[in-house]
Amino acid sequence: MTVRGCMTLLFILLCGIVHADDLVTSPLPAIQQLSTSQIISSTSSPTTSKHSSAATSAAVTTEFPTTHHKTTNSTTEPPTTPHHNTTNSTTVPPTTPHHNTTNSTTEAPTTAHSNATTAPTPPPTSPPVPNPTVGNYSVKSDNVTVCLLAKMGLQFSFKMSENASFQTLNLDPSPNVTEVSGACGSGGNDSSLVLKSEEITVHFIFTNVSQKFRLHALMLSVNLANGNVFNASNNNLSLWEASVGSSYMCKKEQSYNITDKLTINTFELQVQPFAVQNNKFNTAHECSMDDTSLLIPIIVGAALAGLIFIVVIAYVIGRRRTYVGYQTL
């Protein structure tokens, strides 16, 4: 029995030496087989486990360099990806704020400069036109007998277009400036008065209907300094009406709208286009404006007369009562 046991131990020892030699010369996969055989040997004998542990530790220490090489490869990969992401994230944000700041600073000065340059400037004001000079005009038949008399100061206000402003001109009645002509009305014909200067030409036409005359038509032509010509006319007027054989007079300033673009102002007007006698104006028919000026003194005089009458009546009644009282005593 003793001999059999010794032979068994010797066999096991030889097997362990052979396996250890195989582990030294074989690649890494042999480790798994060795570890399995070591587990079996350890259950059989303690002496064999010692040799197996030594062989295992020798095999493990031999293979560590291969494992260290793999670890080195795995640690070199991660730094590449984070470094790339960090670079992209830091370059994008600064661009947007810088662009917005530039836009905000350029808008404000532009608005302020625009308001300063578009401030409205007041239009130039023209000086007021003085009242025209009053002129005396006459038309003769056969260059001997006066058939039309006129006395007036003329002022014309006109505009070239609807959106234009009014221009005002006075007619100069001086004989060396204004030429007088016309026609005498007789037998139902119209009378006319034409006043022509270098700048202004005005034509008055008077008609006689049922022994009453009136201004029937007016035509005006103005030569402007810029070469333009203003023309306006109205053939359906009913102005300055009076009986034939008398004159029409209006000393106050009067304004007449001839058209929507022409207004005529008259000063100290008196006309007699028919039945002139002795080269003088006949009895004048005054305009309503002149009649109003006479109405005020008439009203004041009538009020004073009524007040005096009341005072006299009151005095008479008072005296009669006093006289009756004395008689009773």
CSV table of C-alpha atoms in Angstrom, one decimal:
chain,number,residue,atom,x,y,z
A,1,MET,CA,0.0,0.0,0.0
A,2,THR,CA,2.8,2.3,0.8
A,3,VAL,CA,4.5,1.7,-2.5
A,4,ARG,CA,1.2,2.3,-4.4
A,5,GLY,CA,0.7,5.6,-2.6
A,6,CYS,CA,4.2,6.8,-3.4
A,7,MET,CA,3.8,5.9,-7.0
A,8,THR,CA,0.6,7.9,-7.2
A,9,LEU,CA,2.2,11.0,-5.7
A,10,LEU,CA,5.2,10.7,-8.0
A,11,PHE,CA,2.8,10.5,-11.0
A,12,ILE,CA,0.9,13.5,-9.9
A,13,LEU,CA,4.2,15.5,-9.4
A,14,LEU,CA,5.4,14.6,-12.9
A,15,CYS,CA,2.1,15.7,-14.4
A,16,GLY,CA,2.4,19.0,-12.6
A,17,ILE,CA,5.9,19.6,-13.9
A,18,VAL,CA,4.7,18.8,-17.5
A,19,HIS,CA,1.8,21.2,-17.2
A,20,ALA,CA,4.0,23.9,-15.8
A,21,ASP,CA,6.4,23.6,-18.7
A,22,ASP,CA,3.4,23.7,-21.2
A,23,LEU,CA,2.2,27.0,-19.6
A,24,VAL,CA,5.5,28.7,-20.0
A,25,THR,CA,5.7,27.8,-23.8
A,26,SER,CA,2.0,28.2,-24.7
A,27,PRO,CA,0.0,31.5,-25.4
A,28,LEU,CA,-2.6,33.2,-23.2
A,29,PRO,CA,-5.6,30.8,-23.9
A,30,ALA,CA,-3.6,28.0,-22.1
A,31,ILE,CA,-4.2,29.8,-18.9
A,32,GLN,CA,-7.8,28.6,-18.7
A,33,GLN,CA,-6.8,25.0,-19.1
A,34,LEU,CA,-4.1,25.4,-16.5
A,35,SER,CA,-6.4,27.0,-14.0
A,36,THR,CA,-8.8,24.0,-14.4
A,37,SER,CA,-6.1,21.4,-13.9
A,38,GLN,CA,-4.9,23.4,-10.8
A,39,ILE,CA,-8.3,23.2,-9.3
A,40,ILE,CA,-8.3,19.4,-9.7
A,41,SER,CA,-4.8,19.1,-8.4
A,42,SER,CA,-5.5,21.2,-5.3
A,43,THR,CA,-8.3,18.8,-4.3
A,44,SER,CA,-5.9,15.9,-4.5
A,45,SER,CA,-2.8,17.0,-2.7
A,46,PRO,CA,-1.4,20.1,-0.9
A,47,THR,CA,2.0,19.7,-2.3
A,48,THR,CA,0.8,19.9,-5.9
A,49,SER,CA,-1.1,23.1,-5.1
A,50,LYS,CA,2.1,24.8,-4.1
A,51,HIS,CA,3.7,24.0,-7.4
A,52,SER,CA,0.6,25.0,-9.3
A,53,SER,CA,0.4,28.4,-7.5
A,54,ALA,CA,4.0,29.0,-8.4
A,55,ALA,CA,3.4,28.1,-12.0
A,56,THR,CA,0.2,30.2,-12.2
A,57,SER,CA,1.9,33.3,-10.7
A,58,ALA,CA,4.7,32.9,-13.2
A,59,ALA,CA,2.3,32.7,-16.1
A,60,VAL,CA,0.3,35.7,-14.9
A,61,THR,CA,3.4,37.9,-14.5
A,62,THR,CA,4.5,36.9,-18.0
A,63,GLU,CA,1.3,38.1,-19.7
A,64,PHE,CA,0.8,41.5,-18.0
A,65,PRO,CA,2.7,43.5,-20.6
A,66,THR,CA,0.1,42.5,-23.2
A,67,THR,CA,-2.7,43.8,-21.0
A,68,HIS,CA,-0.9,47.1,-20.3
A,69,HIS,CA,-0.6,47.7,-24.0
A,70,LYS,CA,-4.4,47.4,-24.5
A,71,THR,CA,-4.9,49.9,-21.6
A,72,THR,CA,-2.7,52.4,-23.3
A,73,ASN,CA,-4.8,52.2,-26.5
A,74,SER,CA,-8.0,52.8,-24.6
A,75,THR,CA,-6.8,55.9,-22.8
A,76,THR,CA,-5.7,57.8,-26.0
A,77,GLU,CA,-9.2,57.8,-27.6
A,78,PRO,CA,-11.4,60.0,-25.2
A,79,PRO,CA,-9.4,63.3,-25.3
A,80,THR,CA,-10.0,63.8,-29.0
A,81,THR,CA,-13.8,64.1,-28.9
A,82,PRO,CA,-14.2,66.5,-25.9
A,83,HIS,CA,-11.6,68.8,-27.3
A,84,HIS,CA,-13.4,69.1,-30.6
A,85,ASN,CA,-16.8,69.8,-28.9
A,86,THR,CA,-15.5,72.5,-26.6
A,87,THR,CA,-13.9,74.4,-29.5
A,88,ASN,CA,-17.3,74.5,-31.4
A,89,SER,CA,-19.3,75.7,-28.4
A,90,THR,CA,-17.0,78.6,-27.5
A,91,THR,CA,-16.8,80.1,-31.0
A,92,VAL,CA,-20.5,80.4,-31.8
A,93,PRO,CA,-22.0,82.6,-29.0
A,94,PRO,CA,-19.7,85.7,-29.3
A,95,THR,CA,-20.7,86.3,-32.9
A,96,THR,CA,-24.4,86.9,-32.3
A,97,PRO,CA,-24.1,89.6,-29.5
A,98,HIS,CA,-21.5,91.5,-31.4
A,99,HIS,CA,-23.8,91.7,-34.4
A,100,ASN,CA,-26.8,92.9,-32.4
A,101,THR,CA,-24.8,95.7,-30.7
A,102,THR,CA,-23.7,97.1,-34.0
A,103,ASN,CA,-27.2,97.3,-35.4
A,104,SER,CA,-28.6,99.1,-32.3
A,105,THR,CA,-25.9,101.8,-32.3
A,106,THR,CA,-26.3,102.7,-36.0
A,107,GLU,CA,-30.1,103.1,-35.9
A,108,ALA,CA,-30.4,105.8,-33.2
A,109,PRO,CA,-28.2,108.5,-34.8
A,110,THR,CA,-30.0,108.1,-38.2
A,111,THR,CA,-33.4,108.9,-36.6
A,112,ALA,CA,-32.2,112.0,-34.8
A,113,HIS,CA,-30.5,113.4,-37.9
A,114,SER,CA,-33.7,112.9,-40.0
A,115,ASN,CA,-35.8,114.8,-37.5
A,116,ALA,CA,-33.4,117.7,-37.5
A,117,THR,CA,-33.3,118.1,-41.3
A,118,THR,CA,-37.1,117.8,-41.9
A,119,ALA,CA,-38.2,120.6,-39.6
A,120,PRO,CA,-40.7,122.8,-41.5
A,121,THR,CA,-39.7,126.3,-42.4
A,122,PRO,CA,-42.3,129.0,-42.2
A,123,PRO,CA,-43.3,130.4,-45.6
A,124,PRO,CA,-42.3,133.9,-46.5
A,125,THR,CA,-45.0,136.5,-45.8
A,126,SER,CA,-45.6,139.2,-48.5
A,127,PRO,CA,-46.3,142.8,-47.4
A,128,PRO,CA,-49.9,143.9,-47.6
A,129,VAL,CA,-50.9,145.7,-50.8
A,130,PRO,CA,-52.0,149.4,-50.2
A,131,ASN,CA,-55.3,150.7,-51.4
A,132,PRO,CA,-55.4,151.7,-55.1
A,133,THR,CA,-55.5,155.2,-56.4
A,134,VAL,CA,-59.0,156.5,-57.4
A,135,GLY,CA,-59.2,157.4,-61.1
A,136,ASN,CA,-61.7,159.3,-63.2
A,137,TYR,CA,-62.6,157.8,-66.6
A,138,SER,CA,-64.9,158.9,-69.4
A,139,VAL,CA,-66.0,157.7,-72.8
A,140,LYS,CA,-67.0,160.2,-75.5
A,141,SER,CA,-69.2,159.8,-78.6
A,142,ASP,CA,-67.7,161.5,-81.7
A,143,ASN,CA,-64.8,162.6,-79.4
A,144,VAL,CA,-67.0,165.5,-78.2
A,145,THR,CA,-70.0,164.4,-76.0
A,146,VAL,CA,-69.4,162.4,-72.9
A,147,CYS,CA,-71.7,159.3,-72.8
A,148,LEU,CA,-70.1,157.4,-70.0
A,149,LEU,CA,-68.6,158.5,-66.7
A,150,ALA,CA,-66.8,156.4,-64.1
A,151,LYS,CA,-64.9,157.1,-60.9
A,152,MET,CA,-63.3,154.3,-58.9
A,153,GLY,CA,-60.1,152.7,-57.5
A,154,LEU,CA,-59.6,149.1,-58.7
A,155,GLN,CA,-57.8,146.2,-57.0
A,156,PHE,CA,-57.7,142.7,-58.4
A,157,SER,CA,-56.9,139.4,-56.5
A,158,PHE,CA,-56.4,136.3,-58.6
A,159,LYS,CA,-54.7,132.9,-58.6
A,160,MET,CA,-53.4,130.9,-61.5
A,161,SER,CA,-54.6,127.5,-60.3
A,162,GLU,CA,-56.8,125.9,-57.5
A,163,ASN,CA,-53.8,125.1,-55.3
A,164,ALA,CA,-52.0,128.4,-55.9
A,165,SER,CA,-52.1,131.4,-53.6
A,166,PHE,CA,-53.8,134.7,-54.5
A,167,GLN,CA,-51.9,137.6,-56.0
A,168,THR,CA,-53.1,141.1,-55.7
A,169,LEU,CA,-52.6,144.0,-58.2
A,170,ASN,CA,-53.8,147.6,-58.3
A,171,LEU,CA,-54.7,149.4,-61.5
A,172,ASP,CA,-52.7,152.7,-61.9
A,173,PRO,CA,-55.1,155.3,-63.3
A,174,SER,CA,-52.4,157.7,-64.5
A,175,PRO,CA,-53.1,158.8,-68.1
A,176,ASN,CA,-49.5,157.9,-69.2
A,177,VAL,CA,-50.0,154.3,-67.8
A,178,THR,CA,-53.6,153.4,-68.4
A,179,GLU,CA,-55.4,153.9,-71.7
A,180,VAL,CA,-59.2,154.5,-71.6
A,181,SER,CA,-61.6,153.5,-74.4
A,182,GLY,CA,-65.1,152.2,-74.8
A,183,ALA,CA,-68.5,152.5,-76.5
A,184,CYS,CA,-71.6,154.5,-75.9
A,185,GLY,CA,-74.9,152.8,-75.5
A,186,SER,CA,-77.9,154.1,-77.4
A,187,GLY,CA,-81.0,152.6,-78.9
A,188,GLY,CA,-80.8,149.5,-76.8
A,189,ASN,CA,-77.0,149.0,-77.3
A,190,ASP,CA,-74.7,148.2,-74.4
A,191,SER,CA,-72.2,150.6,-73.0
A,192,SER,CA,-68.6,149.5,-72.4
A,193,LEU,CA,-65.5,150.8,-70.6
A,194,VAL,CA,-62.0,149.4,-71.4
A,195,LEU,CA,-59.0,150.2,-69.2
A,196,LYS,CA,-55.7,149.0,-70.5
A,197,SER,CA,-52.2,149.2,-69.1
A,198,GLU,CA,-49.0,147.3,-69.9
A,199,GLU,CA,-49.9,144.7,-67.3
A,200,ILE,CA,-53.7,144.8,-66.8
A,201,THR,CA,-56.6,144.9,-69.2
A,202,VAL,CA,-60.1,145.1,-67.8
A,203,HIS,CA,-63.4,145.3,-69.8
A,204,PHE,CA,-66.7,146.4,-68.2
A,205,ILE,CA,-70.0,145.9,-70.1
A,206,PHE,CA,-73.2,147.7,-69.0
A,207,THR,CA,-76.7,146.8,-70.2
A,208,ASN,CA,-79.9,148.7,-70.2
A,209,VAL,CA,-83.1,146.7,-69.4
A,210,SER,CA,-86.4,148.4,-68.7
A,211,GLN,CA,-84.8,151.8,-68.0
A,212,LYS,CA,-82.5,150.3,-65.4
A,213,PHE,CA,-78.8,149.7,-66.0
A,214,ARG,CA,-76.5,147.2,-64.4
A,215,LEU,CA,-73.0,145.8,-64.9
A,216,HIS,CA,-73.6,142.7,-67.1
A,217,ALA,CA,-70.1,141.4,-67.8
A,218,LEU,CA,-66.5,141.7,-66.8
A,219,MET,CA,-63.3,140.4,-68.4
A,220,LEU,CA,-59.8,140.6,-67.1
A,221,SER,CA,-56.4,139.8,-68.5
A,222,VAL,CA,-53.1,140.1,-66.6
A,223,ASN,CA,-49.6,139.7,-68.1
A,224,LEU,CA,-47.3,138.3,-65.4
A,225,ALA,CA,-43.6,138.9,-65.0
A,226,ASN,CA,-42.7,135.3,-65.7
A,227,GLY,CA,-44.4,135.3,-69.1
A,228,ASN,CA,-47.7,133.7,-68.0
A,229,VAL,CA,-51.1,135.3,-68.7
A,230,PHE,CA,-54.1,135.2,-66.4
A,231,ASN,CA,-57.5,135.4,-68.0
A,232,ALA,CA,-61.0,135.4,-66.3
A,233,SER,CA,-64.5,136.5,-67.3
A,234,ASN,CA,-68.1,136.4,-66.2
A,235,ASN,CA,-71.0,137.3,-68.6
A,236,ASN,CA,-73.8,136.8,-66.1
A,237,LEU,CA,-73.4,139.6,-63.5
A,238,SER,CA,-76.0,141.8,-62.0
A,239,LEU,CA,-74.0,144.6,-60.2
A,240,TRP,CA,-74.2,148.3,-59.8
A,241,GLU,CA,-77.9,148.6,-60.6
A,242,ALA,CA,-79.7,152.0,-60.9
A,243,SER,CA,-82.2,153.8,-63.0
A,244,VAL,CA,-81.2,155.2,-66.4
A,245,GLY,CA,-80.5,159.0,-66.0
A,246,SER,CA,-79.0,158.5,-62.6
A,247,SER,CA,-75.6,157.2,-61.3
A,248,TYR,CA,-74.7,154.3,-59.0
A,249,MET,CA,-72.4,155.3,-56.0
A,250,CYS,CA,-70.8,153.3,-53.2
A,251,LYS,CA,-68.0,155.1,-51.3
A,252,LYS,CA,-67.2,152.1,-49.1
A,253,GLU,CA,-64.9,149.4,-50.1
A,254,GLN,CA,-66.7,146.6,-51.8
A,255,SER,CA,-65.5,143.1,-52.8
A,256,TYR,CA,-67.1,141.0,-55.6
A,257,ASN,CA,-66.3,137.4,-56.5
A,258,ILE,CA,-66.3,137.4,-60.2
A,259,THR,CA,-65.1,133.8,-60.5
A,260,ASP,CA,-63.6,131.2,-58.1
A,261,LYS,CA,-60.1,132.5,-59.1
A,262,LEU,CA,-60.9,136.3,-59.4
A,263,THR,CA,-62.0,138.9,-56.9
A,264,ILE,CA,-62.4,142.6,-57.6
A,265,ASN,CA,-62.3,145.3,-54.9
A,266,THR,CA,-63.7,148.8,-55.6
A,267,PHE,CA,-63.0,152.0,-53.7
A,268,GLU,CA,-65.2,155.2,-53.9
A,269,LEU,CA,-67.1,153.8,-56.8
A,270,GLN,CA,-69.5,155.9,-58.9
A,271,VAL,CA,-70.6,155.1,-62.5
A,272,GLN,CA,-73.2,156.4,-65.0
A,273,PRO,CA,-73.1,154.5,-68.3
A,274,PHE,CA,-76.2,156.0,-69.8
A,275,ALA,CA,-77.8,159.5,-70.3
A,276,VAL,CA,-74.9,161.6,-69.1
A,277,GLN,CA,-75.8,165.4,-69.1
A,278,ASN,CA,-73.4,168.3,-69.0
A,279,ASN,CA,-70.4,165.9,-68.5
A,280,LYS,CA,-71.4,165.4,-64.9
A,281,PHE,CA,-72.9,162.6,-62.7
A,282,ASN,CA,-76.6,162.9,-62.2
A,283,THR,CA,-78.4,162.0,-58.9
A,284,ALA,CA,-76.7,159.1,-57.3
A,285,HIS,CA,-78.3,155.9,-56.1
A,286,GLU,CA,-76.3,154.9,-53.1
A,287,CYS,CA,-75.4,151.3,-52.2
A,288,SER,CA,-76.8,149.6,-49.1
A,289,MET,CA,-73.5,150.0,-47.2
A,290,ASP,CA,-73.7,153.8,-47.5
A,291,ASP,CA,-77.4,153.8,-46.5
A,292,THR,CA,-76.5,151.9,-43.3
A,293,SER,CA,-74.1,154.6,-42.4
A,294,LEU,CA,-76.9,157.2,-42.5
A,295,LEU,CA,-79.4,155.0,-40.6
A,296,ILE,CA,-77.5,155.2,-37.3
A,297,PRO,CA,-77.8,159.0,-37.0
A,298,ILE,CA,-81.5,158.8,-37.8
A,299,ILE,CA,-82.1,156.3,-35.1
A,300,VAL,CA,-80.2,158.3,-32.5
A,301,GLY,CA,-82.1,161.5,-33.4
A,302,ALA,CA,-85.4,159.8,-33.2
A,303,ALA,CA,-84.6,158.4,-29.7
A,304,LEU,CA,-83.6,161.8,-28.5
A,305,ALA,CA,-86.8,163.4,-29.9
A,306,GLY,CA,-88.9,160.7,-28.1
A,307,LEU,CA,-87.1,161.4,-24.8
A,308,ILE,CA,-87.7,165.1,-25.1
A,309,PHE,CA,-91.4,164.5,-25.8
A,310,ILE,CA,-91.8,162.3,-22.7
A,311,VAL,CA,-90.1,165.0,-20.5
A,312,VAL,CA,-92.4,167.7,-21.8
A,313,ILE,CA,-95.6,165.6,-21.1
A,314,ALA,CA,-94.4,164.7,-17.6
A,315,TYR,CA,-93.8,168.4,-16.9
A,316,VAL,CA,-97.2,169.5,-18.1
A,317,ILE,CA,-99.0,166.8,-16.0
A,318,GLY,CA,-97.1,167.9,-12.9
A,319,ARG,CA,-98.0,171.5,-13.4
A,320,ARG,CA,-101.7,170.8,-13.7
A,321,ARG,CA,-101.8,168.8,-10.5
A,322,THR,CA,-100.1,171.6,-8.6
A,323,TYR,CA,-102.6,174.2,-9.9
A,324,VAL,CA,-105.7,172.1,-9.0
A,325,GLY,CA,-104.4,171.8,-5.4
A,326,TYR,CA,-104.1,175.5,-4.9
A,327,GLN,CA,-107.7,176.1,-6.1
A,328,THR,CA,-109.1,173.7,-3.4
A,329,LEU,CA,-107.5,175.6,-0.6
